[in-house]
Short mmCIF file of C-alpha atoms in Angstrom, two decimals:
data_model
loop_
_atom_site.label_atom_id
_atom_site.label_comp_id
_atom_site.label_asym_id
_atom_site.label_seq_id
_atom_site.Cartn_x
_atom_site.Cartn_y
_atom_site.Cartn_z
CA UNK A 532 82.08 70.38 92.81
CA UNK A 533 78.75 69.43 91.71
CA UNK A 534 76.41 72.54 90.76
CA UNK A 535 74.12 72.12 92.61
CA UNK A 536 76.48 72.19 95.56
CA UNK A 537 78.17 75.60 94.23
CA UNK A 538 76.74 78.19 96.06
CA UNK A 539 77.17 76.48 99.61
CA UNK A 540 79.32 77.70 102.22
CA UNK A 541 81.93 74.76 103.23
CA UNK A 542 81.87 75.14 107.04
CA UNK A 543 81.96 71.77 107.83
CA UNK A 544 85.56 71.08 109.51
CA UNK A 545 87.10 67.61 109.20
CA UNK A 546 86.18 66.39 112.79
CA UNK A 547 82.53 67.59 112.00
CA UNK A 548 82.19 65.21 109.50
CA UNK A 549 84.39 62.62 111.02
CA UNK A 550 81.73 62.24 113.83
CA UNK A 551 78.89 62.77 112.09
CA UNK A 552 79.93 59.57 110.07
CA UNK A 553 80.97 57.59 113.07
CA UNK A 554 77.54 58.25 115.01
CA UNK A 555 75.37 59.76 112.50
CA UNK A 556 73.42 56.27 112.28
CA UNK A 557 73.12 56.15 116.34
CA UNK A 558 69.62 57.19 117.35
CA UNK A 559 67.15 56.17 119.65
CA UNK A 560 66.23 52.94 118.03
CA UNK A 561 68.94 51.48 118.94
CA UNK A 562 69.09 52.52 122.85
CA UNK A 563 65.20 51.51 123.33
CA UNK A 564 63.39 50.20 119.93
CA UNK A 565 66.12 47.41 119.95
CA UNK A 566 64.63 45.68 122.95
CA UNK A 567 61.19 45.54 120.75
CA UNK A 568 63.38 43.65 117.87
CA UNK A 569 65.36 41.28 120.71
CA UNK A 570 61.61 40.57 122.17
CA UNK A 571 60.46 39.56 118.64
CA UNK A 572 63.45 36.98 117.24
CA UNK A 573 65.11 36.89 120.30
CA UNK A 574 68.69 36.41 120.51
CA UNK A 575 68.43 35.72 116.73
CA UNK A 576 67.75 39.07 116.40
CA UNK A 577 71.78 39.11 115.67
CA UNK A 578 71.03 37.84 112.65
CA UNK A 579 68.88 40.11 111.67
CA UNK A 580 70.89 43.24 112.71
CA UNK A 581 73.54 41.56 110.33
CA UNK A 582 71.77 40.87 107.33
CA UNK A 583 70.22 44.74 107.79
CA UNK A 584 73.41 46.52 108.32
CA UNK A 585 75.51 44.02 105.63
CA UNK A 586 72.71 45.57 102.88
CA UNK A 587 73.96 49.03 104.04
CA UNK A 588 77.58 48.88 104.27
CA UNK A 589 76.96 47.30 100.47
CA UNK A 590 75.07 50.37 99.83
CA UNK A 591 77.08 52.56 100.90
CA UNK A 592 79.97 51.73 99.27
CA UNK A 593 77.73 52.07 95.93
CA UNK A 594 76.99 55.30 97.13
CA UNK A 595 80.44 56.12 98.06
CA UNK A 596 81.74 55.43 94.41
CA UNK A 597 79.56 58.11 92.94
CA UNK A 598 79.76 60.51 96.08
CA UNK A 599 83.35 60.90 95.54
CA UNK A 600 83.61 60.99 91.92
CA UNK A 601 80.71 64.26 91.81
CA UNK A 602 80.21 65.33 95.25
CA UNK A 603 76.61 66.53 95.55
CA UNK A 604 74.44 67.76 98.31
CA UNK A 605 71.63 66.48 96.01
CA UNK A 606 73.36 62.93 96.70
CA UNK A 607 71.42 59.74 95.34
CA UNK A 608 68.71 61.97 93.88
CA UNK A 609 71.03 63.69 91.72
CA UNK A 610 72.87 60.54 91.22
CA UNK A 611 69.25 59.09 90.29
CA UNK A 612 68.98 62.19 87.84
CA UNK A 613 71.80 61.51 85.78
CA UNK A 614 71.70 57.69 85.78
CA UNK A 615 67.86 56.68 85.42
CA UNK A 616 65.82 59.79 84.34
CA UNK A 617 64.49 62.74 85.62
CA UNK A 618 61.82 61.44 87.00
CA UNK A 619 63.47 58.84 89.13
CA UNK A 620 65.65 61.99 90.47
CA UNK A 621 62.33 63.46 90.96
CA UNK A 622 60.07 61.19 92.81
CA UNK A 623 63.45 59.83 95.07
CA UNK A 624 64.31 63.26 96.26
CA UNK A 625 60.70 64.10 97.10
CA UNK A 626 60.00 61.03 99.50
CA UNK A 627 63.20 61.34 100.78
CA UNK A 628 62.21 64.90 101.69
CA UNK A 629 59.49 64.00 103.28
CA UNK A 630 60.75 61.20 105.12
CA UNK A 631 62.69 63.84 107.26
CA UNK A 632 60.04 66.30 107.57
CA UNK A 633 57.94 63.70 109.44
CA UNK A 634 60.79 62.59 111.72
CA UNK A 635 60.76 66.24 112.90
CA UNK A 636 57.05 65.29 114.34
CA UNK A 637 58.56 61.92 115.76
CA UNK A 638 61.66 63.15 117.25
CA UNK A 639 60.31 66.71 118.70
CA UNK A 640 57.31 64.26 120.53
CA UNK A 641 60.17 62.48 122.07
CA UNK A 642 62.16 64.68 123.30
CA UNK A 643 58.96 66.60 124.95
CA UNK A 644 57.95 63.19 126.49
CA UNK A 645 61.75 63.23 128.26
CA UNK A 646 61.22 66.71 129.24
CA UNK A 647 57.68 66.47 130.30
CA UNK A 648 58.69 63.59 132.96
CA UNK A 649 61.23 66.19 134.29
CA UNK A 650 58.88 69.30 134.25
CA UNK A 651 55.88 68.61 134.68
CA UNK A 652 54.51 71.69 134.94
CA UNK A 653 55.42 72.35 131.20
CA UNK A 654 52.79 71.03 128.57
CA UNK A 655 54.62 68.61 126.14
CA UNK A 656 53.97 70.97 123.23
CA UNK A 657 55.35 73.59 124.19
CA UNK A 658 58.74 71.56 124.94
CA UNK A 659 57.85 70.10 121.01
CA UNK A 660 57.50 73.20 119.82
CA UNK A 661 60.99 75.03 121.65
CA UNK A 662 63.10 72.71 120.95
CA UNK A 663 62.19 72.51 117.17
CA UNK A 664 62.43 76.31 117.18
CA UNK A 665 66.08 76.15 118.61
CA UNK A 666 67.16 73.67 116.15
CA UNK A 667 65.90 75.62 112.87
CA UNK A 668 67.29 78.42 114.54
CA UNK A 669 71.08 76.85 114.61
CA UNK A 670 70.37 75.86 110.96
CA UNK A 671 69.40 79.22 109.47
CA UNK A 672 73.01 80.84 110.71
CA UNK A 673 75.35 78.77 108.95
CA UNK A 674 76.37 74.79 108.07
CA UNK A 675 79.18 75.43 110.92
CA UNK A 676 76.60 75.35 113.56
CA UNK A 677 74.69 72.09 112.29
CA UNK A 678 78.32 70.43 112.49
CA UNK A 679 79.28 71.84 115.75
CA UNK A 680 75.31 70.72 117.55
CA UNK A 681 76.08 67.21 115.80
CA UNK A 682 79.54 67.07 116.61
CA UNK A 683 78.95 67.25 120.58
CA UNK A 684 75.74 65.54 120.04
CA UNK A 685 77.99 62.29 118.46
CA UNK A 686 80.63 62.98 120.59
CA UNK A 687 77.73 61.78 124.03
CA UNK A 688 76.47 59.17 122.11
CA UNK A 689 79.82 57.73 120.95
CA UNK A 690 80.86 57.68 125.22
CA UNK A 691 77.42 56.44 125.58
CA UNK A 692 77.60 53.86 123.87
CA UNK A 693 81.25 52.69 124.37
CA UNK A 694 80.77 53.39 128.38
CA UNK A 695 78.00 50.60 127.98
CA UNK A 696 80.01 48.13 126.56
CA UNK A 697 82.29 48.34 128.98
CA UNK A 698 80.21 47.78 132.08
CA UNK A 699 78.50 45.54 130.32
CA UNK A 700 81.51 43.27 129.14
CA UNK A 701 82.69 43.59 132.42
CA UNK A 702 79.08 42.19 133.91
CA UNK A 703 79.81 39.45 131.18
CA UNK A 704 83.26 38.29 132.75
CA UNK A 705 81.31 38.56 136.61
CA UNK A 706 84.08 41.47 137.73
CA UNK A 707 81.10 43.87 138.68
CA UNK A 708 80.13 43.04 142.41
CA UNK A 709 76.16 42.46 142.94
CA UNK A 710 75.57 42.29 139.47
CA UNK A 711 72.10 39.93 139.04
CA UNK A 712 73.64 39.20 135.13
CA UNK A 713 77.09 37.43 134.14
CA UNK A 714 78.08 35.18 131.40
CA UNK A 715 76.59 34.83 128.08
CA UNK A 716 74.12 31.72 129.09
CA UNK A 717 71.11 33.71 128.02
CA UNK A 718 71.79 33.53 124.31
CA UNK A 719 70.86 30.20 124.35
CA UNK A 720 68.73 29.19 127.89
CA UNK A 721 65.16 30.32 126.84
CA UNK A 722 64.15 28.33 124.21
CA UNK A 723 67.73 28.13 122.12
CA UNK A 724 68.90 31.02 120.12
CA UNK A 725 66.31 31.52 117.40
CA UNK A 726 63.36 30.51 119.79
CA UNK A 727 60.26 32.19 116.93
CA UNK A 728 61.52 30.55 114.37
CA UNK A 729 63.56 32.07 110.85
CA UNK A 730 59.90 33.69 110.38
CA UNK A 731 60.82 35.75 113.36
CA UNK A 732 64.10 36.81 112.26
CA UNK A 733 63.12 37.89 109.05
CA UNK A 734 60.14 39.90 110.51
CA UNK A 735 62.55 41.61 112.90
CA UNK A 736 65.37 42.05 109.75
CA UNK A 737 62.05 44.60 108.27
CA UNK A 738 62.45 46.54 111.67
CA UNK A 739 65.92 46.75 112.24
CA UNK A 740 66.70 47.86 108.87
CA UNK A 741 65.17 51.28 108.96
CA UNK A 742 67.00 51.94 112.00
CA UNK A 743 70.06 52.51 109.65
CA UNK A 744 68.41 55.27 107.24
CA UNK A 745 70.45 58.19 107.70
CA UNK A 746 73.71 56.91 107.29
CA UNK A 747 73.93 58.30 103.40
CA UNK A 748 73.29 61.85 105.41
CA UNK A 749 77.61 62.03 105.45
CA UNK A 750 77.49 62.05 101.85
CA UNK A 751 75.39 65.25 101.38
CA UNK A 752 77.23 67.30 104.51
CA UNK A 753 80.38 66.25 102.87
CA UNK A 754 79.58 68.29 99.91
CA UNK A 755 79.87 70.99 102.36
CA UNK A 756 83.16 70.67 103.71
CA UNK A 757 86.69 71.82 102.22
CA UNK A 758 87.58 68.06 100.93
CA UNK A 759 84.48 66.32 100.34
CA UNK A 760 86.23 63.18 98.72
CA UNK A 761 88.40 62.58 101.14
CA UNK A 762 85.76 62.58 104.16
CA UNK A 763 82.99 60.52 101.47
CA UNK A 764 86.15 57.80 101.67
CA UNK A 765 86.74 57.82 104.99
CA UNK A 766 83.47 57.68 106.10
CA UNK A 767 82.37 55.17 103.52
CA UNK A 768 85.39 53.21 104.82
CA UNK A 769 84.13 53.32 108.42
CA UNK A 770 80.70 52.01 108.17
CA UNK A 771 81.70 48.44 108.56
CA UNK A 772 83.16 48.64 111.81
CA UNK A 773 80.43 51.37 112.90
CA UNK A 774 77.50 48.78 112.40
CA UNK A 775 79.77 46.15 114.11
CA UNK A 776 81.11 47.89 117.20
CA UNK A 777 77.92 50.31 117.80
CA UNK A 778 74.79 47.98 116.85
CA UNK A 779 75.75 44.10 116.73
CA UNK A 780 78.39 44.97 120.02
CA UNK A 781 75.27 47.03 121.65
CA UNK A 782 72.66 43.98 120.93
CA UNK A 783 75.28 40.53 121.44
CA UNK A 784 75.82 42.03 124.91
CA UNK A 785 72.54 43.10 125.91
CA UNK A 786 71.11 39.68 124.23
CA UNK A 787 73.95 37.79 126.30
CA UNK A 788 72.65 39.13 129.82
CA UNK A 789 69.05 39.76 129.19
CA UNK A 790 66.39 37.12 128.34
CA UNK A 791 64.91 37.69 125.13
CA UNK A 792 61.32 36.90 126.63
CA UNK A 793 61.97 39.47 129.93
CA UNK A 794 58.77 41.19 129.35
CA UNK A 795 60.52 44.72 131.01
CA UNK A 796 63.09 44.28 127.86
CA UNK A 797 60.68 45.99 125.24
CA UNK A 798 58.91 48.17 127.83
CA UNK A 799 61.87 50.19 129.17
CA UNK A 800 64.36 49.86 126.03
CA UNK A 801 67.62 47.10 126.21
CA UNK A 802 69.98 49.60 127.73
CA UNK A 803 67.89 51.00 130.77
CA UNK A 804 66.82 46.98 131.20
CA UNK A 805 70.76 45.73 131.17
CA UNK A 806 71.95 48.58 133.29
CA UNK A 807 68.84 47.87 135.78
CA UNK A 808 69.91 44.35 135.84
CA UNK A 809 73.87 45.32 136.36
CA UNK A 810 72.90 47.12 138.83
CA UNK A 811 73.71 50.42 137.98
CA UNK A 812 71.83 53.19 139.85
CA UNK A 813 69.94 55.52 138.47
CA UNK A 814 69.85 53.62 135.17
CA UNK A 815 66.74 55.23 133.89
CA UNK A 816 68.01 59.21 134.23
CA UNK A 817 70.99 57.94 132.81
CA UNK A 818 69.65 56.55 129.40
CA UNK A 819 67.05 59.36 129.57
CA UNK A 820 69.56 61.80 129.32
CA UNK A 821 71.44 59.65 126.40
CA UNK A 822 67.95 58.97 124.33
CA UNK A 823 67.25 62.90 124.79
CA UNK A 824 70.22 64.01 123.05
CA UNK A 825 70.26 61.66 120.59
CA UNK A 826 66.46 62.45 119.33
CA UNK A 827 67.66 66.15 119.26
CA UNK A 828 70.69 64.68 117.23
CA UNK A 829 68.38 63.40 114.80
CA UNK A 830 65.76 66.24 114.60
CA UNK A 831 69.08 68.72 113.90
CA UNK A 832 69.96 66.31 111.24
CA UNK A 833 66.34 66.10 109.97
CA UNK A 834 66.01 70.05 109.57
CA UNK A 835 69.36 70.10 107.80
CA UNK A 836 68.79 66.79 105.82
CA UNK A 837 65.19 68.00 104.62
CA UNK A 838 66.79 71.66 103.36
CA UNK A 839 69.44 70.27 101.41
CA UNK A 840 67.31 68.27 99.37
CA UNK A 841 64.88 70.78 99.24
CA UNK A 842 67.78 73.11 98.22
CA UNK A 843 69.13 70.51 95.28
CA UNK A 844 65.56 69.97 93.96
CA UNK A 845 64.96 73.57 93.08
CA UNK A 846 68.52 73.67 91.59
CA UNK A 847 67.26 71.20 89.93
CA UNK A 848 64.02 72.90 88.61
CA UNK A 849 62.03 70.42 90.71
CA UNK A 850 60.85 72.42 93.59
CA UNK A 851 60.17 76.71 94.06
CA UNK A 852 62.96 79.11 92.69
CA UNK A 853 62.62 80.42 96.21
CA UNK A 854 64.52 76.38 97.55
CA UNK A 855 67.35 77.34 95.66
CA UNK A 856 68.73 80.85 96.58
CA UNK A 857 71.10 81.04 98.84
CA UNK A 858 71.84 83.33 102.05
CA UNK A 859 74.58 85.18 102.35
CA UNK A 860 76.44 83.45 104.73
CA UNK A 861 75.96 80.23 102.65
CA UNK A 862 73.29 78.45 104.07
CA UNK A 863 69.75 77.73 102.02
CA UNK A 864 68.05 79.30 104.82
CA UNK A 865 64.49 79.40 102.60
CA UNK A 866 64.78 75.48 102.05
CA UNK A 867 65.49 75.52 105.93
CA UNK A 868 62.29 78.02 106.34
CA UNK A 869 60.24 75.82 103.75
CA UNK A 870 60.96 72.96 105.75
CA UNK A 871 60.66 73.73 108.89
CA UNK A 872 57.15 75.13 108.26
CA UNK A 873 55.93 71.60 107.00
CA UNK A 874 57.14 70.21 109.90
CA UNK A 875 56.06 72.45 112.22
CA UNK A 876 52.52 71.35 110.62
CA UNK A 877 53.23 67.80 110.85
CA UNK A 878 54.12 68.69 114.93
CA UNK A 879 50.78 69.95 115.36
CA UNK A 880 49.11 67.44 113.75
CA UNK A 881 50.76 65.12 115.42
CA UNK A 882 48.78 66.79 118.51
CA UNK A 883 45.57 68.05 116.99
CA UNK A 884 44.50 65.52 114.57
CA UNK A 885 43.08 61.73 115.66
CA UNK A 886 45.75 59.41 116.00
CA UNK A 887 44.62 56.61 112.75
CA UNK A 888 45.23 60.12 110.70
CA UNK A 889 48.68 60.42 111.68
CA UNK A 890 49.28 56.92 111.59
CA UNK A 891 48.87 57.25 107.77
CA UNK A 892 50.65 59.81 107.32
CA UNK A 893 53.51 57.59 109.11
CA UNK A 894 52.43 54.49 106.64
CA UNK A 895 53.76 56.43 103.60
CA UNK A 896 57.38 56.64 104.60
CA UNK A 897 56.73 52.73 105.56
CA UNK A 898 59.22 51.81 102.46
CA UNK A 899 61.36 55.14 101.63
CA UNK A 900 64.59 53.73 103.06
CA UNK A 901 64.22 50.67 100.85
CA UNK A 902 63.16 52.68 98.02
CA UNK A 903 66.40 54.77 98.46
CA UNK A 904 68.67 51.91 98.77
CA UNK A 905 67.47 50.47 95.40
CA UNK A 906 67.58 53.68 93.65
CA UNK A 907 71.58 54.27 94.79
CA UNK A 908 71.99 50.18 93.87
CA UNK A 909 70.28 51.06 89.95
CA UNK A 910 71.94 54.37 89.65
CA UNK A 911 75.53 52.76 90.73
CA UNK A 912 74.95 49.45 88.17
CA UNK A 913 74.19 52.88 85.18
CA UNK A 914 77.31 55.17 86.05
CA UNK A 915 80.00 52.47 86.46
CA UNK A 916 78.72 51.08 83.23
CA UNK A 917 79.06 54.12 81.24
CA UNK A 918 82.87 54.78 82.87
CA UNK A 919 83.64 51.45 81.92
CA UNK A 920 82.42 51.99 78.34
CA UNK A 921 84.24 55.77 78.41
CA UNK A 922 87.58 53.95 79.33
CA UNK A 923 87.07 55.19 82.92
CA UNK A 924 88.09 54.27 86.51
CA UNK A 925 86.45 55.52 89.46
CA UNK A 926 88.93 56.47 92.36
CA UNK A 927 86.56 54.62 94.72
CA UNK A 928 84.74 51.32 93.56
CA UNK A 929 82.15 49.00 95.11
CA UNK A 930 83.43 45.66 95.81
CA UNK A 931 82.79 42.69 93.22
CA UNK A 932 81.34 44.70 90.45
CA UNK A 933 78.53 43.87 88.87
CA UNK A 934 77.60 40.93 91.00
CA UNK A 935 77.50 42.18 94.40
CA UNK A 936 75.13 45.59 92.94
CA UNK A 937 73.00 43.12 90.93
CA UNK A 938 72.54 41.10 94.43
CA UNK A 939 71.81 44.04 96.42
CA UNK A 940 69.03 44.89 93.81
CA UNK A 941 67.70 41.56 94.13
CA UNK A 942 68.09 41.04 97.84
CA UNK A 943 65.79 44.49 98.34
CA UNK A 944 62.92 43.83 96.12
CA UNK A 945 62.66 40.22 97.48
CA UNK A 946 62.00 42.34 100.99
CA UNK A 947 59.84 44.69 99.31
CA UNK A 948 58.21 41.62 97.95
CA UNK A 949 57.99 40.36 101.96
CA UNK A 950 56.69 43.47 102.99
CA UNK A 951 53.80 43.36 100.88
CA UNK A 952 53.09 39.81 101.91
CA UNK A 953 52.77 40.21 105.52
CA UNK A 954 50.09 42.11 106.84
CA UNK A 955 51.96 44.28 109.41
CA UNK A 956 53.61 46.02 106.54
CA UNK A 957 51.33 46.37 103.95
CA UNK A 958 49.91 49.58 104.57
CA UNK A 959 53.27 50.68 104.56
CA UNK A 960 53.93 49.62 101.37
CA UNK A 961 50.79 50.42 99.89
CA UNK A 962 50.69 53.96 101.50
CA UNK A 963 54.67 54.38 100.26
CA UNK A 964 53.80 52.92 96.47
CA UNK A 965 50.70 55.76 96.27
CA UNK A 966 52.56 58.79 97.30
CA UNK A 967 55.29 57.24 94.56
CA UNK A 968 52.45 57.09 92.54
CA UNK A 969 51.17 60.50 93.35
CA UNK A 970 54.53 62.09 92.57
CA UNK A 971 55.15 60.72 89.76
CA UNK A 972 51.73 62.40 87.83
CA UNK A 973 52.57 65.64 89.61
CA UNK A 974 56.24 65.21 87.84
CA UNK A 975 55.20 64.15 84.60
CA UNK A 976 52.56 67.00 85.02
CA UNK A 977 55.40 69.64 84.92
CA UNK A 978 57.46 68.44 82.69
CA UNK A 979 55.04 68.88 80.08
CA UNK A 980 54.28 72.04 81.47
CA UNK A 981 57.63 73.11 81.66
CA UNK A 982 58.96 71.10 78.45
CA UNK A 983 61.49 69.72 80.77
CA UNK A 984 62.97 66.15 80.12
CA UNK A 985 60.77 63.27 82.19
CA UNK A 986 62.37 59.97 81.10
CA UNK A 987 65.83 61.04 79.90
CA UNK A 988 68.48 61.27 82.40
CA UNK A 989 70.19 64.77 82.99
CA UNK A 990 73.87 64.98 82.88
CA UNK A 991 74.32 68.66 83.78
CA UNK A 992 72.51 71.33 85.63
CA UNK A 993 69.11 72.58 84.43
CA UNK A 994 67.57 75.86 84.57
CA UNK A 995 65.28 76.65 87.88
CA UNK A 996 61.59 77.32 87.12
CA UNK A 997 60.01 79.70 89.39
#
């Protein structure tokens, strides 16, 4: 066990971590935001679904390789440590920390907007506000809770999901009576199957593909459980037929009975649309209820996500002392505290400050996910090739190595490169690239400071600075 991951209580059971990998990746995008992709490239938008979730079954198993041969609840930033530098550790584990504390903002708005259209009596943020509370609460106890909240949270999306595909497939073969949809005509009637164009596709690909951050969240809980290879492996080993069964089933059958160009599709999300057109009552309570618990899925994932790396920084000597001690019954409840008080600000601001200020504060987590997934890619490429040179085999390898890695690498800074081309995502990537920026003075700051190494990777556990 890695040392950073020492001190933490392993609480997770198997079937906690067995559904957190199967539907840690489900949230809300894909039960509503999907029908804003499908609108975009239409039924093409299959495409890009594939091409997204083929670059992160790829990284995954990169990240699998080195998850199982040092399990680390510092994951990919402490991966990023030992095989880059210091301050690629650094500045990765910092925007990934912050990409979590500002889905906190996202999800807790979300869930109050569900709630608010229920009781209305209730201002939205106080429902904000409770249900962050609860969830920060059920992380301070102990790991066991996170995994049990995420366990039955998975366990209603995983029904969800597979309940829809069934009525749906069923719509497909005409066997549900006064259904308006059958057959699979509609993936090619309104204008063919790419009807905008490759341009479209692409564009769409850029959407879809953040939808999948959060899958690499298995391999830091695992570090928490009694057999943290085993579950990396199995997990890793799972992703492939995840992404097919849960994402490209979910979108082939909603693209097959709803026109791309319905203009309810993106308004009221791709399931409540198919179900509506099914036929099924009550259609919008239903995926209400389903979108609810998965945004409080995610927002229990975000607090714990968000202390863990907070927790491996400072074990790290990148963050307070403070980050790094740990409560007695195992749990980094300060790096919980820490946090959830940053997100708690980024709630309120979310309410208090004018919207084109919170909008930027969005823009800079524009790129994180592809920043991430070329950091595990680099890192991967470093560590294999200093096994290889020691003689070593890992007990769990990415596929085709080198080639594969070197044409992930390539494959995500061609998007980055198409990101900063086209003008819908270039504040992202500009906002992104200057907090990148920002962090990496403030690093190189402290390591002179501190006399701590900056370019040099780290091998082995560091002393804390207060």
């Amino acid at each position: 066990m890695s040392a950073s991951s020492q001190g933490l209580s392993h609480g997770l059971k198997q079937r906690h971590v067995t559904m957190l990998s199967i539907a840690g990746v489900i949230g809300a995008g894909l039960f509503v935001g999907s029908g804003h992709a499908i609108a975009e490239a239409g039924p093409a938008v299959l495409i890009a679904y594939a091409m997204a979730g083929l670059l992160v079954v790829l990284v995954m198993r990169m990240l699998g390789e080195m998850a199982v041969a040092a399990p680390d609840t510092g994951s990919f930033s402490t991966y990023a440590d030992r095989a880059i530098g210091h301050w690629a550790g650094y500045i990765i584990g910092w925007l990934y920390w912050w990409f979590w504390v500002l889905v906190i903002p996202l999800e807790a708005n979300a869930a109050a907007t569900i709630l608010h259209a229920w009781f209305a009596g209730v201002p939205m943020w106080a429902f904000a506000l409770g249900i962050t509370v609860l969830l920060t609460i059920t992380n301070l106890f102990s790991v066991k809770n996170y995994g049990e909240f995420e366990f039955w949270f998975a366990l209603v999306k995983v029904v969800a999901i597979v309940a829809f595909l069934a009525v749906a497939g069923a719509a497909m073969l005409g066997l549900i009576p006064g259904s308006q949809v059958s057959g699979t005509a509609r993936l090619f009637d309104h204008g063919g199957f790419m009807p905008n164009g490759f341009g479209a596709v692409l564009g769409a690909m850029l959407t879809t593909m953040f939808t999948f951050l959060g899958t690499e969240i298995v391999t830091i809980a695992a570090a928490e459980s009694d057999n943290p290879q085993q579950q990396i492996t199995k997990a890793t080993n799972s992703v492939v037929w995840r992404i097919s069964l849960f994402y490209l089933g979910s979108i082939f059958v909603v693209t097959a009975l709803v026109a791309w160009n319905d203009p309810q599709l993106a308004a009221l999300g791709s399931y409540q649309r198919t179900l509506q057109l099914i036929g099924i009552p009550n259609a919008k309570a239903i995926v209400d209820v389903v979108v609810l618990v998965s945004v409080a899925s995610c927002l229990n994932s975000a607090l714990y996500t968000a202390s863990r790396m907070l927790y491996s920084l400072s074990s790290r000597g990148d963050a307070l002392k403070m980050f790094g001690d740990i409560a007695a019954n195992g749990t980094p409840q300060k790096a919980v505290l820490g946090s959830m008080v940053v997100g708690f600000i980024t709630v309120i601001a979310n309410y208090l400050v004018p919207k084109e200020v919170f909008d930027i504060l969005l823009a800079t987590s524009g790129t994180i996910a592809l920043l991430v997934y070329l950091v595990i890619a680099i890192s991967q490429l470093r560590m294999r090739q200093r096994m290889e040179a020691n003689g070593e085999t890992p007990a769990f390898r990415m596929w085709m190595f080198p080639t594969l890695t070197w044409m992930v690498i390539v494959f995500i800074c061609a998007v980055v490169v198409l990101m900063a081309i086209r003008p819908e995502h270039q504040v992202e990537v500009i906002s992104t690239g200057a907090l990148a920026v920002a962090l990496l003075a403030v690093g190189w700051i402290r390591s002179r400071l501190y006399g701590t190494p900056w370019m040099e990777s780290r091998p082995a556990k560091v002393a804390t600075q207060s």
